[in-house]
Amino acid sequence: MAERTHARGSLGSCLTVAWPLVLAMAAQAVMMFADRLFLARYSAVSIQAAMPAGLMSFIILAFLQNVVAYSGTFVAQYAGAGARAACARAMGQGVWLAVLCVPVLLLTLPLGNWLFALVGHAPEVVNEEVSYYRMLVFGSLAIPFVAALSGFFTGQGFTRLVMVANVAGNVFNVALDPFLIWGWWGLPELGIAGAGLATALAQYLVLAILVVALCRETHFATRRRRRVAFAWQTQELLRVMRFGLPSGSHVLLDVGTFTVFVFLTGRLDALSFAASNIAFSINHLVFAPLMGLGMAANILTGQCMGERDVVGARRVGRNCVLLGWGYLVLCTAVILGFNGPILRAFFPAHAPFTYAEFLPLSQKLIVIFLVWALFDTWNIVLGGALKGAGDTHFVMGWVCSVAVFLWMPALFGLYLAGFGIVALWLSIVLYVTLAGCGLLIRFLRGRWETIQMIE
């Protein structure tokens, strides 16, 4: 495990583990931002298709990725307990789970194509959605393996390596985008499919970097150690799945309900749909680094619980939330100060509406997501901490109950009553606030402190 230079759970230890993950997630957000920016400049149809297709490709992937990634939480707990050989075995079971994910991801191709035809978007938008989706599914085959290998390194506190791999992949993606979208240097002009292909190739680059790093690990220096680490171990695999399936189900339903939201907004007018998709793209720039903090909270809480340091685990949750709120203050100042130039850059080419119509609506949506981001910090950070302690069943049950039994009925009620995009976005504030408050109460009550994941 990485050398400890700060007390477990202190602000210093949280920053040490979190900043590479925050930077890695920020780089991914910038990559997606650049993708959407390129597509917005390419055509209004492409930018409308990008968000629904991206979410559709991520629904099943998010579930599988998070089930596999939970092997990294076991790595963190074993690392806290000082059991390095068990860390390798946990990662090996994550790799086996990734292998099982491949056929499932391939089966999503016909399912996605059928759903795009079902939702009622304009035919030209559906064609773009299908093209983008196919490329993203191709790239998604690498992601469960990336999750398993990343968990091995981050669970032990080696977050800088994962940062380097992800930043390299994201830079490669952005550099490749214009060549494949517009057909620079004699390459075919692929449009939105080119953006998807660049994203897919970048995922395989990240995987290649992590594989090389794993081969250089001393723990895998001999054939016997590799054989032991990657041996199929049914009990260990089932234990990862016992905690990982609720974790993946939570993300699946969370992403699934947001996908329903995006597809529902696709039934509104072109201005509302485009403004909503673009505001979500900007929101992702804020949201993604918070995900890095959530990952850090998961890792450090796991290490504390592996060491049975409950006090340190509590400090992790508190300090990661404080870091998240400090980050949001900076984001709010930047976005409110520069939202005009940002939105001007995103204004779609050949849009069927004017910039004067687009600007005020998009600004309202930006203010709304800055409000819900405050409570989303509890969702992301405390959700990560609770999962790091093994409290995955509660996180899944609470957040999904709020989404399915409260937010979705409110969303469809507003839509059927004829309310516009602003009211639909305000319904997200209700959902995020209630979900975050529930996780805060759970964390403060401390029932997660008695959960035992490892022997």
Protein backbone atom coordinates (compact mmCIF):
# COMPACT_ATOMS: atom_id res chain seq x y z
CA MET A 1 0.00 0.00 0.00
CA ALA A 2 1.09 3.56 -0.67
CA GLU A 3 3.10 5.13 2.12
CA ARG A 4 1.00 7.09 4.57
CA THR A 5 2.15 10.67 5.11
CA HIS A 6 -1.05 11.91 6.80
CA ALA A 7 -3.37 10.58 9.51
CA ARG A 8 -6.04 8.32 8.06
CA GLY A 9 -9.09 10.38 7.06
CA SER A 10 -7.43 13.77 7.51
CA LEU A 11 -7.81 16.51 4.90
CA GLY A 12 -4.24 15.80 3.81
CA SER A 13 -4.85 12.08 3.25
CA CYS A 14 -8.10 12.82 1.41
CA LEU A 15 -6.33 15.29 -0.87
CA THR A 16 -3.42 12.92 -1.50
CA VAL A 17 -5.72 10.15 -2.71
CA ALA A 18 -8.38 12.38 -4.29
CA TRP A 19 -6.50 14.88 -6.45
CA PRO A 20 -5.29 12.39 -9.07
CA LEU A 21 -8.80 10.91 -9.30
CA VAL A 22 -10.36 14.36 -9.49
CA LEU A 23 -7.93 15.30 -12.25
CA ALA A 24 -8.62 12.04 -14.10
CA MET A 25 -12.37 12.58 -13.95
CA ALA A 26 -11.94 16.24 -14.90
CA ALA A 27 -9.92 15.17 -17.93
CA GLN A 28 -12.72 12.78 -18.90
CA ALA A 29 -15.26 15.60 -18.52
CA VAL A 30 -13.13 17.90 -20.68
CA MET A 31 -12.94 15.13 -23.27
CA MET A 32 -16.72 14.76 -23.31
CA PHE A 33 -17.08 18.54 -23.37
CA ALA A 34 -14.78 18.68 -26.40
CA ASP A 35 -16.71 15.85 -28.06
CA ARG A 36 -19.98 17.71 -27.63
CA LEU A 37 -18.38 20.99 -28.69
CA PHE A 38 -17.05 19.43 -31.89
CA LEU A 39 -20.43 17.85 -32.60
CA ALA A 40 -22.28 21.10 -31.88
CA ARG A 41 -20.06 22.83 -34.47
CA TYR A 42 -20.55 19.93 -36.87
CA SER A 43 -24.37 19.87 -36.91
CA ALA A 44 -27.43 20.59 -34.76
CA VAL A 45 -28.65 17.03 -35.37
CA SER A 46 -25.41 15.52 -34.04
CA ILE A 47 -25.50 17.45 -30.76
CA GLN A 48 -29.14 16.44 -30.23
CA ALA A 49 -28.23 12.77 -30.80
CA ALA A 50 -25.08 12.74 -28.65
CA MET A 51 -26.68 12.91 -25.19
CA PRO A 52 -29.39 10.22 -25.68
CA ALA A 53 -26.99 7.83 -27.43
CA GLY A 54 -24.29 8.40 -24.83
CA LEU A 55 -26.67 7.73 -21.96
CA MET A 56 -28.15 4.68 -23.68
CA SER A 57 -24.69 3.15 -24.13
CA PHE A 58 -23.90 3.86 -20.48
CA ILE A 59 -27.00 2.31 -18.86
CA ILE A 60 -26.01 -1.37 -18.92
CA LEU A 61 -22.30 -0.49 -18.95
CA ALA A 62 -22.70 1.54 -15.75
CA PHE A 63 -24.22 -1.47 -13.99
CA LEU A 64 -21.54 -3.91 -15.17
CA GLN A 65 -18.68 -1.46 -14.63
CA ASN A 66 -19.71 -0.77 -11.05
CA VAL A 67 -20.15 -4.44 -10.22
CA VAL A 68 -16.63 -5.10 -11.51
CA ALA A 69 -15.24 -1.95 -9.88
CA TYR A 70 -16.40 -3.17 -6.48
CA SER A 71 -13.49 -5.58 -6.55
CA GLY A 72 -11.44 -2.42 -5.97
CA THR A 73 -13.31 -1.80 -2.71
CA PHE A 74 -12.25 -5.27 -1.56
CA VAL A 75 -8.71 -4.35 -2.59
CA ALA A 76 -8.97 -1.22 -0.40
CA GLN A 77 -10.19 -3.19 2.63
CA TYR A 78 -7.51 -5.85 2.17
CA ALA A 79 -4.92 -3.09 1.79
CA GLY A 80 -6.09 -1.54 5.05
CA ALA A 81 -5.73 -4.95 6.68
CA GLY A 82 -2.22 -5.38 5.20
CA ALA A 83 -3.15 -8.44 3.09
CA ARG A 84 -1.38 -7.73 -0.22
CA ALA A 85 -1.86 -11.21 -1.69
CA ALA A 86 -5.60 -10.92 -1.07
CA CYS A 87 -5.57 -7.61 -2.99
CA ALA A 88 -4.31 -9.45 -6.07
CA ARG A 89 -6.94 -12.18 -5.68
CA ALA A 90 -9.73 -9.61 -5.42
CA MET A 91 -8.51 -7.94 -8.61
CA GLY A 92 -8.35 -11.32 -10.35
CA GLN A 93 -12.03 -11.93 -9.60
CA GLY A 94 -12.76 -8.49 -11.02
CA VAL A 95 -11.07 -9.53 -14.26
CA TRP A 96 -13.22 -12.68 -14.42
CA LEU A 97 -16.32 -10.56 -13.95
CA ALA A 98 -15.11 -8.32 -16.79
CA VAL A 99 -14.84 -11.37 -19.05
CA LEU A 100 -18.46 -12.24 -18.25
CA CYS A 101 -19.50 -8.69 -19.15
CA VAL A 102 -18.40 -8.93 -22.80
CA PRO A 103 -21.32 -11.00 -24.17
CA VAL A 104 -23.81 -8.92 -22.19
CA LEU A 105 -22.49 -5.70 -23.72
CA LEU A 106 -22.67 -7.18 -27.23
CA LEU A 107 -26.31 -8.05 -26.66
CA THR A 108 -27.10 -4.38 -25.98
CA LEU A 109 -26.54 -3.51 -29.66
CA PRO A 110 -29.93 -4.69 -30.97
CA LEU A 111 -31.66 -3.51 -27.79
CA GLY A 112 -30.35 0.03 -28.19
CA ASN A 113 -31.28 0.22 -31.85
CA TRP A 114 -34.83 -0.89 -31.02
CA LEU A 115 -35.20 1.71 -28.25
CA PHE A 116 -34.01 4.57 -30.48
CA ALA A 117 -36.73 3.68 -32.97
CA LEU A 118 -39.28 3.49 -30.16
CA VAL A 119 -38.84 6.85 -28.40
CA GLY A 120 -40.14 8.98 -31.25
CA HIS A 121 -37.21 11.28 -32.02
CA ALA A 122 -36.93 12.77 -35.51
CA PRO A 123 -35.67 10.23 -38.10
CA GLU A 124 -32.46 12.16 -38.77
CA VAL A 125 -31.73 12.23 -35.02
CA VAL A 126 -32.38 8.47 -34.72
CA ASN A 127 -29.89 7.72 -37.51
CA GLU A 128 -27.21 9.73 -35.73
CA GLU A 129 -28.03 8.10 -32.39
CA VAL A 130 -27.63 4.61 -33.85
CA SER A 131 -24.26 5.44 -35.47
CA TYR A 132 -22.84 6.96 -32.29
CA TYR A 133 -24.22 4.18 -30.09
CA ARG A 134 -22.57 1.39 -32.10
CA MET A 135 -19.14 2.94 -31.74
CA LEU A 136 -19.60 3.54 -28.02
CA VAL A 137 -20.61 -0.09 -27.44
CA PHE A 138 -17.42 -1.19 -29.24
CA GLY A 139 -15.37 0.92 -26.85
CA SER A 140 -17.36 -0.22 -23.82
CA LEU A 141 -15.95 -3.75 -24.12
CA ALA A 142 -12.67 -2.46 -22.65
CA ILE A 143 -14.21 -0.55 -19.75
CA PRO A 144 -14.96 -3.44 -17.30
CA PHE A 145 -11.34 -4.57 -17.64
CA VAL A 146 -10.20 -0.99 -17.01
CA ALA A 147 -12.41 -0.95 -13.89
CA ALA A 148 -10.86 -4.16 -12.52
CA LEU A 149 -7.25 -3.06 -13.10
CA SER A 150 -7.88 0.49 -11.90
CA GLY A 151 -9.41 -0.86 -8.69
CA PHE A 152 -6.25 -2.83 -7.97
CA PHE A 153 -4.11 0.31 -8.06
CA THR A 154 -6.52 2.85 -6.56
CA GLY A 155 -7.57 0.48 -3.77
CA GLN A 156 -3.97 0.47 -2.55
CA GLY A 157 -3.72 4.24 -2.86
CA PHE A 158 -1.77 4.33 -6.16
CA THR A 159 -4.12 6.82 -7.76
CA ARG A 160 -1.53 8.73 -9.80
CA LEU A 161 -0.99 5.83 -12.19
CA VAL A 162 -4.71 5.64 -12.93
CA MET A 163 -4.72 9.40 -13.47
CA VAL A 164 -1.89 9.16 -16.01
CA ALA A 165 -3.63 6.37 -17.93
CA ASN A 166 -6.95 8.20 -18.08
CA VAL A 167 -5.47 11.58 -18.98
CA ALA A 168 -3.47 9.95 -21.78
CA GLY A 169 -6.62 8.31 -23.14
CA ASN A 170 -8.63 11.51 -22.96
CA VAL A 171 -5.94 13.59 -24.68
CA PHE A 172 -5.75 10.95 -27.42
CA ASN A 173 -9.54 11.09 -27.81
CA VAL A 174 -9.69 14.87 -28.19
CA ALA A 175 -6.73 14.91 -30.60
CA LEU A 176 -8.35 12.24 -32.77
CA ASP A 177 -11.84 13.80 -32.83
CA PRO A 178 -11.44 16.39 -35.63
CA PHE A 179 -9.61 13.92 -37.87
CA LEU A 180 -12.45 11.43 -37.70
CA ILE A 181 -15.41 13.83 -37.48
CA TRP A 182 -14.43 16.13 -40.39
CA GLY A 183 -12.09 13.75 -42.21
CA TRP A 184 -8.83 15.68 -41.88
CA TRP A 185 -5.67 14.52 -43.69
CA GLY A 186 -7.58 12.38 -46.16
CA LEU A 187 -9.44 10.32 -43.55
CA PRO A 188 -13.15 9.63 -44.23
CA GLU A 189 -15.60 12.16 -42.80
CA LEU A 190 -17.47 10.06 -40.23
CA GLY A 191 -19.34 12.79 -38.34
CA ILE A 192 -20.81 11.61 -35.05
CA ALA A 193 -19.59 8.04 -35.70
CA GLY A 194 -16.06 9.45 -35.84
CA ALA A 195 -16.49 10.98 -32.38
CA GLY A 196 -17.65 7.59 -31.10
CA LEU A 197 -14.72 5.78 -32.72
CA ALA A 198 -12.23 8.20 -31.15
CA THR A 199 -13.79 7.54 -27.73
CA ALA A 200 -13.64 3.77 -28.26
CA LEU A 201 -9.98 3.76 -29.31
CA ALA A 202 -9.10 5.91 -26.29
CA GLN A 203 -10.60 3.30 -23.95
CA TYR A 204 -8.34 0.61 -25.39
CA LEU A 205 -5.33 2.89 -24.92
CA VAL A 206 -6.18 3.31 -21.21
CA LEU A 207 -6.49 -0.47 -20.87
CA ALA A 208 -3.13 -1.03 -22.59
CA ILE A 209 -1.38 1.38 -20.18
CA LEU A 210 -2.86 -0.36 -17.13
CA VAL A 211 -1.93 -3.82 -18.46
CA VAL A 212 1.69 -2.71 -18.94
CA ALA A 213 1.74 -1.28 -15.40
CA LEU A 214 0.31 -4.51 -13.98
CA CYS A 215 2.97 -6.58 -15.75
CA ARG A 216 5.63 -4.47 -14.04
CA GLU A 217 4.19 -5.14 -10.58
CA THR A 218 6.53 -7.27 -8.46
CA HIS A 219 3.58 -9.23 -7.12
CA PHE A 220 3.02 -10.64 -10.62
CA ALA A 221 6.70 -11.30 -11.32
CA THR A 222 6.40 -15.11 -11.25
CA ARG A 223 4.08 -17.46 -13.12
CA ARG A 224 2.88 -19.00 -9.85
CA ARG A 225 1.81 -15.64 -8.42
CA ARG A 226 -0.02 -14.75 -11.62
CA ARG A 227 -1.76 -18.12 -11.61
CA VAL A 228 -2.89 -17.68 -8.00
CA ALA A 229 -4.06 -14.09 -8.54
CA PHE A 230 -6.11 -14.89 -11.64
CA ALA A 231 -7.48 -18.26 -10.54
CA TRP A 232 -11.26 -18.56 -10.58
CA GLN A 233 -12.36 -18.53 -6.93
CA THR A 234 -16.10 -19.02 -6.63
CA GLN A 235 -16.48 -17.88 -3.02
CA GLU A 236 -14.44 -14.72 -3.56
CA LEU A 237 -16.31 -13.99 -6.78
CA LEU A 238 -19.69 -14.41 -5.10
CA ARG A 239 -18.60 -12.15 -2.26
CA VAL A 240 -17.66 -9.40 -4.70
CA MET A 241 -21.02 -9.85 -6.43
CA ARG A 242 -22.92 -9.82 -3.13
CA PHE A 243 -21.80 -6.26 -2.46
CA GLY A 244 -21.15 -5.23 -6.05
CA LEU A 245 -24.58 -6.07 -7.51
CA PRO A 246 -26.41 -3.53 -5.29
CA SER A 247 -23.72 -0.96 -6.11
CA GLY A 248 -24.16 -1.56 -9.82
CA SER A 249 -27.96 -1.61 -9.51
CA HIS A 250 -27.89 1.78 -7.79
CA VAL A 251 -25.93 3.30 -10.66
CA LEU A 252 -28.05 1.48 -13.24
CA LEU A 253 -31.31 2.92 -11.92
CA ASP A 254 -29.77 6.34 -11.35
CA VAL A 255 -28.46 6.52 -14.92
CA GLY A 256 -31.63 4.86 -16.22
CA THR A 257 -33.93 7.47 -14.70
CA PHE A 258 -31.76 10.29 -16.06
CA THR A 259 -31.91 8.60 -19.45
CA VAL A 260 -35.71 8.59 -19.23
CA PHE A 261 -35.48 12.30 -18.44
CA VAL A 262 -33.32 12.99 -21.50
CA PHE A 263 -35.53 10.97 -23.82
CA LEU A 264 -38.61 12.74 -22.44
CA THR A 265 -37.07 16.14 -23.14
CA GLY A 266 -36.47 14.92 -26.68
CA ARG A 267 -40.24 15.16 -27.16
CA LEU A 268 -40.15 18.90 -26.47
CA ASP A 269 -39.29 21.57 -29.00
CA ALA A 270 -35.81 21.73 -30.58
CA LEU A 271 -34.76 24.74 -28.46
CA SER A 272 -35.63 23.06 -25.14
CA PHE A 273 -34.00 19.77 -26.15
CA ALA A 274 -30.77 21.39 -27.32
CA ALA A 275 -30.54 23.74 -24.32
CA SER A 276 -31.12 20.81 -21.93
CA ASN A 277 -28.48 18.61 -23.59
CA ILE A 278 -25.92 21.42 -23.66
CA ALA A 279 -26.59 22.35 -20.02
CA PHE A 280 -26.10 18.68 -19.09
CA SER A 281 -22.78 18.72 -20.96
CA ILE A 282 -21.63 21.73 -18.93
CA ASN A 283 -23.00 20.12 -15.76
CA HIS A 284 -20.80 17.09 -16.44
CA LEU A 285 -17.73 19.33 -16.17
CA VAL A 286 -18.79 20.07 -12.59
CA PHE A 287 -20.09 16.59 -11.79
CA ALA A 288 -17.14 14.49 -12.98
CA PRO A 289 -14.48 15.81 -10.54
CA LEU A 290 -16.96 15.25 -7.70
CA MET A 291 -17.03 11.63 -8.85
CA GLY A 292 -13.28 11.58 -8.24
CA LEU A 293 -13.93 12.71 -4.66
CA GLY A 294 -16.55 9.99 -4.32
CA MET A 295 -14.01 7.41 -5.49
CA ALA A 296 -11.48 8.75 -2.96
CA ALA A 297 -14.09 8.51 -0.18
CA ASN A 298 -14.79 4.92 -1.22
CA ILE A 299 -11.09 3.96 -1.21
CA LEU A 300 -10.19 5.65 2.08
CA THR A 301 -13.31 4.41 3.86
CA GLY A 302 -12.53 0.89 2.62
CA GLN A 303 -8.98 1.10 3.90
CA CYS A 304 -10.18 2.42 7.27
CA MET A 305 -12.75 -0.35 7.61
CA GLY A 306 -10.16 -2.96 6.63
CA GLU A 307 -8.07 -1.64 9.51
CA ARG A 308 -11.24 -1.32 11.68
CA ASP A 309 -10.61 2.40 12.10
CA VAL A 310 -14.19 3.68 12.33
CA VAL A 311 -13.13 7.13 13.55
CA GLY A 312 -10.91 7.54 10.50
CA ALA A 313 -13.77 6.44 8.24
CA ARG A 314 -16.02 9.14 9.70
CA ARG A 315 -13.32 11.74 9.12
CA VAL A 316 -13.08 10.62 5.49
CA GLY A 317 -16.76 11.31 4.84
CA ARG A 318 -16.71 14.69 6.56
CA ASN A 319 -13.52 15.96 4.93
CA CYS A 320 -14.40 14.76 1.44
CA VAL A 321 -17.74 16.59 1.66
CA LEU A 322 -15.92 19.77 2.73
CA LEU A 323 -13.53 19.42 -0.20
CA GLY A 324 -16.49 18.93 -2.52
CA TRP A 325 -18.24 22.06 -1.33
CA GLY A 326 -15.06 24.09 -1.64
CA TYR A 327 -14.69 22.90 -5.21
CA LEU A 328 -18.31 23.83 -5.96
CA VAL A 329 -17.74 27.40 -4.78
CA LEU A 330 -14.96 27.77 -7.36
CA CYS A 331 -17.07 26.17 -10.09
CA THR A 332 -20.01 28.45 -9.37
CA ALA A 333 -17.84 31.55 -9.63
CA VAL A 334 -16.30 30.44 -12.93
CA ILE A 335 -19.53 29.26 -14.56
CA LEU A 336 -21.60 32.28 -13.55
CA GLY A 337 -18.80 34.59 -14.64
CA PHE A 338 -18.16 32.96 -18.02
CA ASN A 339 -21.44 31.27 -18.96
CA GLY A 340 -21.91 33.62 -21.91
CA PRO A 341 -18.72 32.61 -23.79
CA ILE A 342 -19.26 28.95 -22.87
CA LEU A 343 -22.80 28.91 -24.25
CA ARG A 344 -21.74 30.85 -27.33
CA ALA A 345 -19.17 28.12 -28.07
CA PHE A 346 -21.86 25.46 -27.71
CA PHE A 347 -24.47 27.18 -29.85
CA PRO A 348 -25.32 24.58 -32.53
CA ALA A 349 -24.45 25.17 -36.16
CA HIS A 350 -27.54 25.71 -38.39
CA ALA A 351 -29.82 25.72 -35.34
CA PRO A 352 -33.56 26.23 -35.99
CA PHE A 353 -33.64 28.86 -33.23
CA THR A 354 -31.76 32.08 -32.49
CA TYR A 355 -29.00 32.69 -29.97
CA ALA A 356 -31.23 35.28 -28.29
CA GLU A 357 -33.75 32.50 -27.59
CA PHE A 358 -31.09 29.97 -26.61
CA LEU A 359 -29.07 32.07 -24.13
CA PRO A 360 -31.64 32.93 -21.39
CA LEU A 361 -33.09 29.42 -21.31
CA SER A 362 -29.66 27.80 -21.01
CA GLN A 363 -28.66 30.24 -18.26
CA LYS A 364 -31.72 29.26 -16.21
CA LEU A 365 -30.81 25.58 -16.51
CA ILE A 366 -27.23 26.30 -15.43
CA VAL A 367 -28.45 28.02 -12.25
CA ILE A 368 -30.70 25.04 -11.49
CA PHE A 369 -27.88 22.48 -11.75
CA LEU A 370 -25.60 24.63 -9.59
CA VAL A 371 -28.30 24.48 -6.89
CA TRP A 372 -28.70 20.70 -7.02
CA ALA A 373 -24.90 20.19 -7.11
CA LEU A 374 -24.74 21.26 -3.45
CA PHE A 375 -26.88 18.28 -2.39
CA ASP A 376 -25.42 16.00 -5.05
CA THR A 377 -22.14 16.25 -3.12
CA TRP A 378 -23.79 14.21 -0.37
CA ASN A 379 -25.01 11.69 -2.95
CA ILE A 380 -21.62 11.27 -4.56
CA VAL A 381 -19.25 11.54 -1.60
CA LEU A 382 -21.29 9.95 1.19
CA GLY A 383 -22.62 7.35 -1.26
CA GLY A 384 -19.00 6.48 -2.05
CA ALA A 385 -18.09 6.32 1.63
CA LEU A 386 -21.04 4.09 2.51
CA LYS A 387 -20.21 1.76 -0.37
CA GLY A 388 -16.60 1.64 0.82
CA ALA A 389 -17.91 0.32 4.12
CA GLY A 390 -20.09 -2.26 2.38
CA ASP A 391 -23.44 -0.50 2.90
CA THR A 392 -24.38 -0.98 -0.74
CA HIS A 393 -27.87 -2.37 -0.13
CA PHE A 394 -29.03 0.77 1.67
CA VAL A 395 -27.54 3.12 -0.92
CA MET A 396 -29.28 1.21 -3.69
CA GLY A 397 -32.61 0.94 -1.85
CA TRP A 398 -32.85 4.54 -0.72
CA VAL A 399 -31.67 6.36 -3.84
CA CYS A 400 -33.64 4.13 -6.20
CA SER A 401 -36.82 4.43 -4.10
CA VAL A 402 -36.64 8.21 -4.29
CA ALA A 403 -35.96 8.09 -8.05
CA VAL A 404 -38.59 5.53 -9.03
CA PHE A 405 -41.42 6.29 -6.62
CA LEU A 406 -41.06 10.07 -6.32
CA TRP A 407 -39.04 11.67 -9.09
CA MET A 408 -40.37 9.68 -12.04
CA PRO A 409 -44.08 10.22 -11.14
CA ALA A 410 -43.40 13.94 -10.57
CA LEU A 411 -41.51 14.19 -13.86
CA PHE A 412 -44.23 12.54 -15.96
CA GLY A 413 -46.92 14.50 -14.13
CA LEU A 414 -45.25 17.78 -15.02
CA TYR A 415 -44.75 16.67 -18.62
CA LEU A 416 -48.34 15.52 -19.10
CA ALA A 417 -49.58 18.75 -17.50
CA GLY A 418 -47.77 20.69 -20.21
CA PHE A 419 -44.96 22.23 -18.16
CA GLY A 420 -41.76 23.22 -19.98
CA ILE A 421 -38.10 22.30 -19.62
CA VAL A 422 -37.46 24.58 -16.61
CA ALA A 423 -40.10 22.83 -14.51
CA LEU A 424 -38.78 19.42 -15.55
CA TRP A 425 -35.29 20.44 -14.46
CA LEU A 426 -36.61 21.69 -11.12
CA SER A 427 -37.93 18.19 -10.48
CA ILE A 428 -34.30 17.01 -10.45
CA VAL A 429 -33.57 19.37 -7.55
CA LEU A 430 -36.28 17.62 -5.52
CA TYR A 431 -34.87 14.18 -6.33
CA VAL A 432 -31.22 15.03 -5.62
CA THR A 433 -32.04 16.85 -2.37
CA LEU A 434 -34.10 14.01 -0.89
CA ALA A 435 -31.60 11.35 -1.97
CA GLY A 436 -28.68 13.31 -0.50
CA CYS A 437 -30.44 13.98 2.82
CA GLY A 438 -31.18 10.27 3.22
CA LEU A 439 -27.54 9.32 2.69
CA LEU A 440 -26.40 12.02 5.14
CA ILE A 441 -28.72 10.68 7.86
CA ARG A 442 -27.54 7.12 7.21
CA PHE A 443 -23.90 8.16 7.45
CA LEU A 444 -24.43 10.10 10.69
CA ARG A 445 -26.35 7.26 12.37
CA GLY A 446 -23.41 4.93 11.76
CA ARG A 447 -25.15 1.60 11.09
CA TRP A 448 -22.55 0.96 8.37
CA GLU A 449 -19.82 0.77 11.00
CA THR A 450 -20.67 -2.84 11.93
CA ILE A 451 -20.61 -4.27 8.39
CA GLN A 452 -17.79 -6.80 7.84
CA MET A 453 -16.77 -7.43 4.24
CA ILE A 454 -13.52 -9.32 4.67
CA GLU A 455 -12.37 -12.03 7.04
